[in-house]
PDB file of C-alpha atoms in Angstrom:
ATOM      1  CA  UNK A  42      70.711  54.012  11.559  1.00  0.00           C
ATOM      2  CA  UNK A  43      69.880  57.325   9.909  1.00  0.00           C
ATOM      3  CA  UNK A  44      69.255  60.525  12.254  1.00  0.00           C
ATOM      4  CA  UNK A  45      65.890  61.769  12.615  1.00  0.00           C
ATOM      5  CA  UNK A  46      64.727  64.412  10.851  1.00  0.00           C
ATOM      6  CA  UNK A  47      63.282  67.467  12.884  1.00  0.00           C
ATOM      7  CA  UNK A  48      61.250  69.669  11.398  1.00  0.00           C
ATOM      8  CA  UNK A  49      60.378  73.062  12.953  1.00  0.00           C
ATOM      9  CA  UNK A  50      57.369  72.634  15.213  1.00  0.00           C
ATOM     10  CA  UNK A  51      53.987  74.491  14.894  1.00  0.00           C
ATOM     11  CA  UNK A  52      55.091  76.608  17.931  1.00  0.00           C
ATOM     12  CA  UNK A  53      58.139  77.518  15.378  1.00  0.00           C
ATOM     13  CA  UNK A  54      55.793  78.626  12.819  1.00  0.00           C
ATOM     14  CA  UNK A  55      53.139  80.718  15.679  1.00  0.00           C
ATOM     15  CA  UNK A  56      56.385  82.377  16.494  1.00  0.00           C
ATOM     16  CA  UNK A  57      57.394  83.874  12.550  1.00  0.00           C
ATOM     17  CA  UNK A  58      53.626  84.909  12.345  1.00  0.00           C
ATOM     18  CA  UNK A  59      53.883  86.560  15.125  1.00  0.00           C
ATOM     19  CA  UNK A  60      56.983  88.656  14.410  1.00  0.00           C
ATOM     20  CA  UNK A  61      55.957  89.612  11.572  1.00  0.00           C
ATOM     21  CA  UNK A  62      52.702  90.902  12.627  1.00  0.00           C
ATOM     22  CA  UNK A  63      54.647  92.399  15.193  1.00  0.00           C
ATOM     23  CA  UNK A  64      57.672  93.753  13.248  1.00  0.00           C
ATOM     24  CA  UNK A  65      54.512  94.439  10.426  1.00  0.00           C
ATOM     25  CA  UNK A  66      52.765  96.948  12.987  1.00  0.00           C
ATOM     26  CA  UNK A  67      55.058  99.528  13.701  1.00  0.00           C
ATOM     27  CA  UNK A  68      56.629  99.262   9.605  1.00  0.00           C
ATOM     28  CA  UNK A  69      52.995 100.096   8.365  1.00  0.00           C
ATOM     29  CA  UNK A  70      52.769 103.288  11.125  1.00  0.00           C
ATOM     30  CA  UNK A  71      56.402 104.083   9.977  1.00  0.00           C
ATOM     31  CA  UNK A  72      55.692 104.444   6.315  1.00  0.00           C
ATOM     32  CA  UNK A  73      52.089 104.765   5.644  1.00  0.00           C
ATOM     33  CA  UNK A  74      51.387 106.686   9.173  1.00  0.00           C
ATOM     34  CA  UNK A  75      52.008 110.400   7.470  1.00  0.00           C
ATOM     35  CA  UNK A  76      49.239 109.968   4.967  1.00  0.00           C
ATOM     36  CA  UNK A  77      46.394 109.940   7.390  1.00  0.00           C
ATOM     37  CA  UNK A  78      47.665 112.838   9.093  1.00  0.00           C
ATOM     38  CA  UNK A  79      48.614 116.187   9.255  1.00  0.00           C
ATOM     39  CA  UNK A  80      52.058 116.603  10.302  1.00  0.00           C
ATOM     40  CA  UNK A  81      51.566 118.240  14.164  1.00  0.00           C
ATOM     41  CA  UNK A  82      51.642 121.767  14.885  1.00  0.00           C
ATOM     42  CA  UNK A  83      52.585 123.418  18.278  1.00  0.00           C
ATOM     43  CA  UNK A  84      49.811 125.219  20.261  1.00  0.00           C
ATOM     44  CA  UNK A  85      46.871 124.606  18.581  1.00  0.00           C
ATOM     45  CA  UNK A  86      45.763 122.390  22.029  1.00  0.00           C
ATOM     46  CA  UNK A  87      46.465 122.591  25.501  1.00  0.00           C
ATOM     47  CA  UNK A  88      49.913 120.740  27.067  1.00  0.00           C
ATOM     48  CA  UNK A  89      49.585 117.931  28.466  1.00  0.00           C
ATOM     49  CA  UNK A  90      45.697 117.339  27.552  1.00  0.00           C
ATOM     50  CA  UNK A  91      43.948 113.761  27.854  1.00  0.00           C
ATOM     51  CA  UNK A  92      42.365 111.973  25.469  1.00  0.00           C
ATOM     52  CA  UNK A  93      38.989 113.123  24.151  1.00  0.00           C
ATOM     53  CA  UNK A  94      37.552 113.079  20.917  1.00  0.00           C
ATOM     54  CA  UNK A  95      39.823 115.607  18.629  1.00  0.00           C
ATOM     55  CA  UNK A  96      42.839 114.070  20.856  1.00  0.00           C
ATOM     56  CA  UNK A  97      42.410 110.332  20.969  1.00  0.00           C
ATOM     57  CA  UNK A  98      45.888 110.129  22.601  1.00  0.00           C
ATOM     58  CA  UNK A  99      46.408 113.020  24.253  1.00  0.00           C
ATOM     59  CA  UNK A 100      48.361 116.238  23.327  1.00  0.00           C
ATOM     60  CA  UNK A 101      52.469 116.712  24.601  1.00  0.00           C
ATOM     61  CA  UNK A 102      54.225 119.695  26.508  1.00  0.00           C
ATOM     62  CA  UNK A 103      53.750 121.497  23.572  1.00  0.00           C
ATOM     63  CA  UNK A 104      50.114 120.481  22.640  1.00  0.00           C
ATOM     64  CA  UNK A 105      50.378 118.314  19.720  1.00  0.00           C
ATOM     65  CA  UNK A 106      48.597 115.461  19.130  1.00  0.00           C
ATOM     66  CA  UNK A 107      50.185 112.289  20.377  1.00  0.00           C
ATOM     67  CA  UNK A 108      48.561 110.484  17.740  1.00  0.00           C
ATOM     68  CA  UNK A 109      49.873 112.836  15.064  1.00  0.00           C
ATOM     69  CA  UNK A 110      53.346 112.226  16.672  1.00  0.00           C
ATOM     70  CA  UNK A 111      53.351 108.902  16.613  1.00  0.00           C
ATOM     71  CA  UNK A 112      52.220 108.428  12.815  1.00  0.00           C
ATOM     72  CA  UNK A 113      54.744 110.624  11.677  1.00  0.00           C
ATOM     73  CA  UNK A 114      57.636 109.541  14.006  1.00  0.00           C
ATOM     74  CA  UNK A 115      58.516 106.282  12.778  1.00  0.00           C
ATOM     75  CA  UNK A 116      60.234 106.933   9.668  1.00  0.00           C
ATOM     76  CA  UNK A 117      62.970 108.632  11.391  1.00  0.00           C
ATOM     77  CA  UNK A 118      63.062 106.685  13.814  1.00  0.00           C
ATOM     78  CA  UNK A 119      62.954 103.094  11.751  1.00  0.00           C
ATOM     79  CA  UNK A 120      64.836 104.643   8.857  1.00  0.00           C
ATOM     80  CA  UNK A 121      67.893 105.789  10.332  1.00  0.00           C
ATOM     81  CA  UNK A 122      68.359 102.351  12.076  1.00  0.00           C
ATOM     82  CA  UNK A 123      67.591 100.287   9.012  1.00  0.00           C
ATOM     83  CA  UNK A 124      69.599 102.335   6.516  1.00  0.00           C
ATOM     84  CA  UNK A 125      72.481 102.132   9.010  1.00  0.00           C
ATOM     85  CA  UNK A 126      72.194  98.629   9.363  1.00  0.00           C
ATOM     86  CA  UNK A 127      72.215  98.142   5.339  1.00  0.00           C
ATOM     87  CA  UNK A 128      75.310 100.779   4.760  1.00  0.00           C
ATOM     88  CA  UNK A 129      77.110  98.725   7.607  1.00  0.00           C
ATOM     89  CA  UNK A 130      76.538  95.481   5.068  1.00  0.00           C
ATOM     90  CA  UNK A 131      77.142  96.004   2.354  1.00  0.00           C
ATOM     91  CA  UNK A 132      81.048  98.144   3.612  1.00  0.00           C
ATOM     92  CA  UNK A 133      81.662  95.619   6.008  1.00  0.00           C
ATOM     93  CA  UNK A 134      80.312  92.717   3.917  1.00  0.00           C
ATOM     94  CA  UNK A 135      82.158  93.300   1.150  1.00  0.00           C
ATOM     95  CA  UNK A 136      85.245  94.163   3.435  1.00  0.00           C
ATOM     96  CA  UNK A 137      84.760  90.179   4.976  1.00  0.00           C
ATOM     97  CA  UNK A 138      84.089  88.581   1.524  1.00  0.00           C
ATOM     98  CA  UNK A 139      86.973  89.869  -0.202  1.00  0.00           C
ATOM     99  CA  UNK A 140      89.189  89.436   3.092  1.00  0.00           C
ATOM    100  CA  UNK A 141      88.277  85.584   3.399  1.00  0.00           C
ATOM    101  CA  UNK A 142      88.960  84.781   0.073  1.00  0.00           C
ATOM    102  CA  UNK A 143      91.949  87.083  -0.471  1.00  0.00           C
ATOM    103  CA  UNK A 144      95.608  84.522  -1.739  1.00  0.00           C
ATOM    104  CA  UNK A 145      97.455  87.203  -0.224  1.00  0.00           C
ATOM    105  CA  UNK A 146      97.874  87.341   3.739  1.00  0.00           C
ATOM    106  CA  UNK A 147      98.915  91.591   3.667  1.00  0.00           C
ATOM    107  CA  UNK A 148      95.628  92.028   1.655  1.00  0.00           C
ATOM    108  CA  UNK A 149      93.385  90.426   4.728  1.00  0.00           C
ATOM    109  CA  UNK A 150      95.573  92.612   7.551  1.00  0.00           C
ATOM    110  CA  UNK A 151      94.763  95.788   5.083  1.00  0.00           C
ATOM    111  CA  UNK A 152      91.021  95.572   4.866  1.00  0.00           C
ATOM    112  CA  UNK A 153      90.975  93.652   8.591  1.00  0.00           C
ATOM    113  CA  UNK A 154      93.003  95.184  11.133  1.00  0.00           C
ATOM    114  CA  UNK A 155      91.936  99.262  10.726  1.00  0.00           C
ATOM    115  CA  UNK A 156      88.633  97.952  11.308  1.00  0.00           C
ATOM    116  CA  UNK A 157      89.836  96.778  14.521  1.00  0.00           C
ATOM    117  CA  UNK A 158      91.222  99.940  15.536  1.00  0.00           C
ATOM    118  CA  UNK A 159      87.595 101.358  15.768  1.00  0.00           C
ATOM    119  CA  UNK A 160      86.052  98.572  17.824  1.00  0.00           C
ATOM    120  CA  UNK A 161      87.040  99.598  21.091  1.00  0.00           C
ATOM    121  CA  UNK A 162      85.794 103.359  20.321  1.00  0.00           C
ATOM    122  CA  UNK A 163      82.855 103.750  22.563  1.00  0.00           C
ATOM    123  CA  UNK A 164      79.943 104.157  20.515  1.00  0.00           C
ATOM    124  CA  UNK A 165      77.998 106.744  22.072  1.00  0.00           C
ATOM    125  CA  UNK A 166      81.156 108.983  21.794  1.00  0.00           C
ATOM    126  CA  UNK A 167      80.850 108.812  18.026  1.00  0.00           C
ATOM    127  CA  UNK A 168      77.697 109.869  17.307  1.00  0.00           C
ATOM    128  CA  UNK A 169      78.648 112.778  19.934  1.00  0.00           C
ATOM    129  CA  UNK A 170      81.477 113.695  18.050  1.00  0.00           C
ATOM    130  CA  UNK A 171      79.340 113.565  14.778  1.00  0.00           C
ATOM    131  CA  UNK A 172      76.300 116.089  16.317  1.00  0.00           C
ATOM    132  CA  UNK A 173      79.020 118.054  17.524  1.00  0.00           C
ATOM    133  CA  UNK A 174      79.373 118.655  13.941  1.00  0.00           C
ATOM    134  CA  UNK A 175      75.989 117.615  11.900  1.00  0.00           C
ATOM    135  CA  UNK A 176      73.917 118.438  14.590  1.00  0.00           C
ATOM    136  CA  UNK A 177      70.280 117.631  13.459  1.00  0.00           C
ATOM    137  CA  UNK A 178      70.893 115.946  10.811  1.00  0.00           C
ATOM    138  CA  UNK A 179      69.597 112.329  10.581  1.00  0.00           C
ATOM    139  CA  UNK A 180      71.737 111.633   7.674  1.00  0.00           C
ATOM    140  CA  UNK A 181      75.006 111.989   9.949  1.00  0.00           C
ATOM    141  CA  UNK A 182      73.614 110.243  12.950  1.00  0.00           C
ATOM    142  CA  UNK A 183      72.853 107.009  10.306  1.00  0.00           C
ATOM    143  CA  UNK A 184      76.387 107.300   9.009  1.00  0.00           C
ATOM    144  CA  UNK A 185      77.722 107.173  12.608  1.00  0.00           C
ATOM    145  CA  UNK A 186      75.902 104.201  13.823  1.00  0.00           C
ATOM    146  CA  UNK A 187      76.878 102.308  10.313  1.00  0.00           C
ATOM    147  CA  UNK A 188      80.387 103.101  10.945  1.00  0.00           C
ATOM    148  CA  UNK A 189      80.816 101.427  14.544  1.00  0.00           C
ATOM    149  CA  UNK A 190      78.655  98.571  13.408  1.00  0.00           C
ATOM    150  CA  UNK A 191      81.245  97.852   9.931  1.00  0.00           C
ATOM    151  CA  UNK A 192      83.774  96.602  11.833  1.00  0.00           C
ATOM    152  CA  UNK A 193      81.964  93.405  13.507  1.00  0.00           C
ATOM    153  CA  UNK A 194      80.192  93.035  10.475  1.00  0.00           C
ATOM    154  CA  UNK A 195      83.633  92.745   8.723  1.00  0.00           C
ATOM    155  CA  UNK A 196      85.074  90.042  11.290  1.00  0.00           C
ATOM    156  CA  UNK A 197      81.885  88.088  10.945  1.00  0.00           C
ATOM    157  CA  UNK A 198      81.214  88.214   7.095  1.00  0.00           C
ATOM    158  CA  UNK A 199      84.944  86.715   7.231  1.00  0.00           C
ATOM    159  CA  UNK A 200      84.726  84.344   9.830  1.00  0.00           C
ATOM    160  CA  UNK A 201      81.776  82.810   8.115  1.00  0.00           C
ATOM    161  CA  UNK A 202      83.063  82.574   4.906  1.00  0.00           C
ATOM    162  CA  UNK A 203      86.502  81.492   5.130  1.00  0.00           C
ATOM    163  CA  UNK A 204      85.650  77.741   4.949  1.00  0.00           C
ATOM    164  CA  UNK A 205      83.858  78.329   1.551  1.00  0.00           C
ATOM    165  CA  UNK A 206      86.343  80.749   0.003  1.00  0.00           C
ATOM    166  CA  UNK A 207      89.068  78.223   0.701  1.00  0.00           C
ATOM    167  CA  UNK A 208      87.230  74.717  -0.105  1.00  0.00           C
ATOM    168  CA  UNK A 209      87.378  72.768  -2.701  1.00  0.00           C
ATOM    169  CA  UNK A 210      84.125  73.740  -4.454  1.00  0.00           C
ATOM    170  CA  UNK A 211      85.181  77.713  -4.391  1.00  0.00           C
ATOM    171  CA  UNK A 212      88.871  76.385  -5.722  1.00  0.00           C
ATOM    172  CA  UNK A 213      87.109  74.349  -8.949  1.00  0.00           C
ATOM    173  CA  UNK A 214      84.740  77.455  -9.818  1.00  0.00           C
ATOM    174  CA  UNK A 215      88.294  79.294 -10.222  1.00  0.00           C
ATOM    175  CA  UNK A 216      89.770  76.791 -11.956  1.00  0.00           C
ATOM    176  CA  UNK A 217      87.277  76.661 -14.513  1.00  0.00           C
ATOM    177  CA  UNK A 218      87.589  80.281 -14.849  1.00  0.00           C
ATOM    178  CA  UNK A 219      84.416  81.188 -13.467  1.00  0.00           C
ATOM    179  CA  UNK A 220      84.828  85.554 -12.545  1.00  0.00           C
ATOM    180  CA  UNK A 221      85.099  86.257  -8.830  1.00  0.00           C
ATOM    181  CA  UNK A 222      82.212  87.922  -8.343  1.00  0.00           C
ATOM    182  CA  UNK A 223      80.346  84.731  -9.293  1.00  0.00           C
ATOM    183  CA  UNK A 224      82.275  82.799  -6.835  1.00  0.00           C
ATOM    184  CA  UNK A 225      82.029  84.992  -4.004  1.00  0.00           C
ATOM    185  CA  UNK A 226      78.271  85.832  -4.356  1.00  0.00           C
ATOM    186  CA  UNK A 227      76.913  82.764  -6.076  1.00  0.00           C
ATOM    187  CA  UNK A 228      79.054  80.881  -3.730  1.00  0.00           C
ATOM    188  CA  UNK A 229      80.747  82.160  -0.667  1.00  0.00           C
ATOM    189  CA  UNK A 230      78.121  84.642   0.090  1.00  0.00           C
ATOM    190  CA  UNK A 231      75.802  81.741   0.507  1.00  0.00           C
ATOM    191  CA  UNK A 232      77.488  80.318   3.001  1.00  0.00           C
ATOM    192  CA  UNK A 233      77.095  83.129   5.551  1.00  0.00           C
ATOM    193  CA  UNK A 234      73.347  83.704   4.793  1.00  0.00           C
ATOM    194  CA  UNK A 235      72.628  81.795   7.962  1.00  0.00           C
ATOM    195  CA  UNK A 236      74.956  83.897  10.565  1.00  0.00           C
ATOM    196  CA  UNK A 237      74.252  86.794   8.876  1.00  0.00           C
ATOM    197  CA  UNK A 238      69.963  86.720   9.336  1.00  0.00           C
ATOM    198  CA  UNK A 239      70.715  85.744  13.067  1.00  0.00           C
ATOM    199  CA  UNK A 240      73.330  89.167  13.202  1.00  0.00           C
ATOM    200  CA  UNK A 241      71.032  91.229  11.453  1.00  0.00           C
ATOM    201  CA  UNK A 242      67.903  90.786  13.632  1.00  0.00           C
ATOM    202  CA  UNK A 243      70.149  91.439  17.040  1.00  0.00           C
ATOM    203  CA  UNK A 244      72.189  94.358  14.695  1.00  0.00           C
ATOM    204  CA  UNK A 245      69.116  96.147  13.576  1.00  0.00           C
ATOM    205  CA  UNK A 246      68.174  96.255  17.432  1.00  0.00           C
ATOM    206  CA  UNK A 247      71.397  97.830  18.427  1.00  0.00           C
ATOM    207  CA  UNK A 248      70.984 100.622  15.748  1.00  0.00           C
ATOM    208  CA  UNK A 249      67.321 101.239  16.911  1.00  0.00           C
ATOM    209  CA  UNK A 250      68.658 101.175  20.728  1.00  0.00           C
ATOM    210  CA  UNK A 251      71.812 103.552  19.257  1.00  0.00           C
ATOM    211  CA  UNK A 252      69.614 105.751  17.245  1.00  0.00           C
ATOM    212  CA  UNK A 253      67.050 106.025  19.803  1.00  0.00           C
ATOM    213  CA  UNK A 254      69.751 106.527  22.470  1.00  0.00           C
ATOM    214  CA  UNK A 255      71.002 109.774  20.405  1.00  0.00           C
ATOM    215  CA  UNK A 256      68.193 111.435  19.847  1.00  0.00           C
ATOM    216  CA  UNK A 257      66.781 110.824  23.680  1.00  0.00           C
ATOM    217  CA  UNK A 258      69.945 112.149  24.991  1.00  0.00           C
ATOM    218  CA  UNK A 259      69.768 115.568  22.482  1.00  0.00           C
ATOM    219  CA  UNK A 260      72.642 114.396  20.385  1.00  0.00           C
ATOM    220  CA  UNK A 261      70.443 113.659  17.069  1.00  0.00           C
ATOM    221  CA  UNK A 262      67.643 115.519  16.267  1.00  0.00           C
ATOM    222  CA  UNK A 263      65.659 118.434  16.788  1.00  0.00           C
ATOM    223  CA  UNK A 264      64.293 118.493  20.503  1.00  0.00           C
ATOM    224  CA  UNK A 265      60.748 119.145  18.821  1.00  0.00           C
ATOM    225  CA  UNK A 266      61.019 116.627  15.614  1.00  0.00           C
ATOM    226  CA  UNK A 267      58.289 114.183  15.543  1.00  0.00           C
ATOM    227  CA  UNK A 268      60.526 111.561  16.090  1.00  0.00           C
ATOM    228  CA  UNK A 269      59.814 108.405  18.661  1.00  0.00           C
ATOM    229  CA  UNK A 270      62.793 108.794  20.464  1.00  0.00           C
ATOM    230  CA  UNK A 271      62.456 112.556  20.745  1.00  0.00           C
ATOM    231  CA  UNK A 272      59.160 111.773  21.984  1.00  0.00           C
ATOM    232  CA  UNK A 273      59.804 109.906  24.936  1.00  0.00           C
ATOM    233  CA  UNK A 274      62.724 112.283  25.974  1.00  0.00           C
ATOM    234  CA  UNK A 275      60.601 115.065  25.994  1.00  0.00           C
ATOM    235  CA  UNK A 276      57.567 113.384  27.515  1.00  0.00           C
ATOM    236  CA  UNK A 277      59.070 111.246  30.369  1.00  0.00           C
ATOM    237  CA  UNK A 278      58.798 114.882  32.441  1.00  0.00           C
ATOM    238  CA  UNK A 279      55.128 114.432  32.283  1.00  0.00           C
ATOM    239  CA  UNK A 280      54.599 111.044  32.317  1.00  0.00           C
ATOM    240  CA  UNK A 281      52.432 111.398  34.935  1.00  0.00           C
ATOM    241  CA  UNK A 282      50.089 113.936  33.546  1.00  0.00           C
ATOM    242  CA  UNK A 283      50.058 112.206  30.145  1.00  0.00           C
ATOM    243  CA  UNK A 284      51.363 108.654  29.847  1.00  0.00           C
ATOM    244  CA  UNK A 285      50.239 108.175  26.579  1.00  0.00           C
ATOM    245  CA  UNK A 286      52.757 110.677  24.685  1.00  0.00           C
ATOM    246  CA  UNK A 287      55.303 108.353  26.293  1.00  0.00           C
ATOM    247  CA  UNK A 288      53.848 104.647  26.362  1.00  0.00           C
ATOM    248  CA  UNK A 289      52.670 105.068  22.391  1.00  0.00           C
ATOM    249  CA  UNK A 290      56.156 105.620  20.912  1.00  0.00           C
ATOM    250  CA  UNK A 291      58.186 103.311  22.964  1.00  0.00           C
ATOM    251  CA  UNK A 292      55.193 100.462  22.070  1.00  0.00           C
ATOM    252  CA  UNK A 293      55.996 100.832  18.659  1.00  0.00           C
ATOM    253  CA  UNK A 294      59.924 100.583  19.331  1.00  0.00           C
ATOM    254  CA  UNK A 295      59.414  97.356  21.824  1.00  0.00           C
ATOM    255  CA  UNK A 296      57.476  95.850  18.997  1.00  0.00           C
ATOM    256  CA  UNK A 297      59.803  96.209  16.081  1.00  0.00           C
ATOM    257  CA  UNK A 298      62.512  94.788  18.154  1.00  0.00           C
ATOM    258  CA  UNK A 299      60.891  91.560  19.518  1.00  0.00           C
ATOM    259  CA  UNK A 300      58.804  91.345  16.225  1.00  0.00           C
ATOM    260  CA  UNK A 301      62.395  91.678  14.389  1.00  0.00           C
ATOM    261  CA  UNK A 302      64.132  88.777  16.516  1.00  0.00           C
ATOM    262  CA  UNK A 303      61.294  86.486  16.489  1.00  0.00           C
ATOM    263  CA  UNK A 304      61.633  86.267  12.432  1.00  0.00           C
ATOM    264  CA  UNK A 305      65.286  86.468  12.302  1.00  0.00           C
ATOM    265  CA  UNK A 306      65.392  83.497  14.851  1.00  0.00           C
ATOM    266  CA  UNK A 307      62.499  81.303  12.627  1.00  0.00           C
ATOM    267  CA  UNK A 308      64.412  81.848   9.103  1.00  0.00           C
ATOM    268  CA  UNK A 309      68.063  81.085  10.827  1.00  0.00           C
ATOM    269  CA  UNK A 310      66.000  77.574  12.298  1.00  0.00           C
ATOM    270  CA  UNK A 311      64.380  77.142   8.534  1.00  0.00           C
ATOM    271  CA  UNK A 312      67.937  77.772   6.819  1.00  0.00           C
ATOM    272  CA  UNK A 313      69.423  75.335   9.424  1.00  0.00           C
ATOM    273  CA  UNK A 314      67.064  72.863   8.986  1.00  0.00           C
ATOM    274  CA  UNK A 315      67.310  73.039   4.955  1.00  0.00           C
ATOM    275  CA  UNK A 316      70.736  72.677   5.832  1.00  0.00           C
ATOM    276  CA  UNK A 317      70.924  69.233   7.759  1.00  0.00           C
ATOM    277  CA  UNK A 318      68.529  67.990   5.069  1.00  0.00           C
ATOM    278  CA  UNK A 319      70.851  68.560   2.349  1.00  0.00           C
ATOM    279  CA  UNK A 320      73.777  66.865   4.007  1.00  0.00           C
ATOM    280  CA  UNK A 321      71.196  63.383   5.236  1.00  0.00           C
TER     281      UNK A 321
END
């Protein structure tokens, strides 16, 4: 008797569409948000103002416009985290690729274990150690964040792909003299496509949570950039007087992230279910 075949179910489906209207939202603010406005100048409005007509969110403690703020804060916000997330893949992914299919055991420990040295490092100590240093500057805060996330990136890409880069299919490919980078990305890379969307929806989180983290505590940038982050730092004080310099930004961060897992959790149940129906 054959297994039945389950097929993702319409409430599968409602919850990709809505990701990636959610994930869709804050990505459209992020990069099409500074063409529609001016980028915000301090003191041309009152601190602290509500919302009226000029204002439709409000002004901050420094009287910009919240709205202002929030079209132009995204990029820094979503770019740091993303580009983090990508450097961290394509070190550490190569890094677990070539360690799972290397013949020779010293090669793994070399690219493997000084990776492990730095996962213990606490990660909120690195990026302090790197504004210490780069203090502003959204390229070093990016490198930071993709340096403590290459190491479990590493130990997964490997652990995924060790099964393919030692089976029989990767082992006939060589024999026929097929080049190794057409085994390991035609084949073995493959093979972790499924682990790897699940990681990078929860991964891309982190570095928005790190990011964010570093420039709400001061260690990232500028105390007045228009950044998300910055804005929520420096309008929790008056939260009370003007909610909306506050509730705006961190809307758009709360969306990207549950937008972002909803779709990474519907294409890891599509690529699972393409999967079983391959093997049946």
């Amino acid at each position: 008797m054959k297994p039945s075949k389950r097929r993702p179910g319409p409430l599968g489906a409602l919850g990709a569409s809505v990701g990636a209207v959610l994930v869709a939202l804050p990505l459209g603010v992020a990069v099409l948000g500074p063409l529609f406005a001016d980028a915000p100048a301090p003191g041309l409005a009152a601190p602290y103002a509500a919302r009226d007509v000029e204002h439709l969110l409000g002004t901050d403690a420094l009287g910009r416009d919240v709205l202002a703020l929030l079209l132009h804060g995204g990029r820094s916000a979503l770019g740091m985290a993303l580009g983090a997330v990508a450097l961290a893949y394509l070190v550490g992914g190569l890094a677990g690729l070539v360690a799972a299919s290397a013949r020779r055991r010293w090669l793994d420990e070399l690219l493997i274990r000084p990776l492990d040295v730095l996962l213990p490092l606490p990660t909120l100590l690195v990026i302090s150690v790197v504004a210490v240093g780069w203090r502003g500057s959204p390229v070093a805060i990016a490198l930071a964040v993709a340096a403590v996330n290459v190491p479990p990136v590493a130990r997964l890409v490997r652990a995924a792909a060790l099964d393919a880069a030692s089976g029989p299919v990767a082992e006939a490919l060589r024999l026929q003299g097929e080049s190794w980078a057409r085994v390991q990305f035609g084949l073995v890379a493959r093979s972790v496509l499924a682990p790897v969307a699940a990681d990078i929806g929860t991964r891309v989180t982190l570095a928005v949570f790190l990011v964010g983290s570093a420039n709400f505590l001061g260690l990232g940038l500028d105390p007045t950039a228009p950044d998300w982050a910055v804005s929520i730092a420096r309008g929790r004080e008056g939260l009370l007087l003007q909610p909306w310099a506050v509730l705006a930004p961190a809307a758009m961060l709360v969306l990207f992230t549950v937008g972002l897992n909803l779709f990474a959790d519907r294409l890891l149940a599509r690529s699972r279910h393409r999967t079983q129906e391959a093997v049946r």
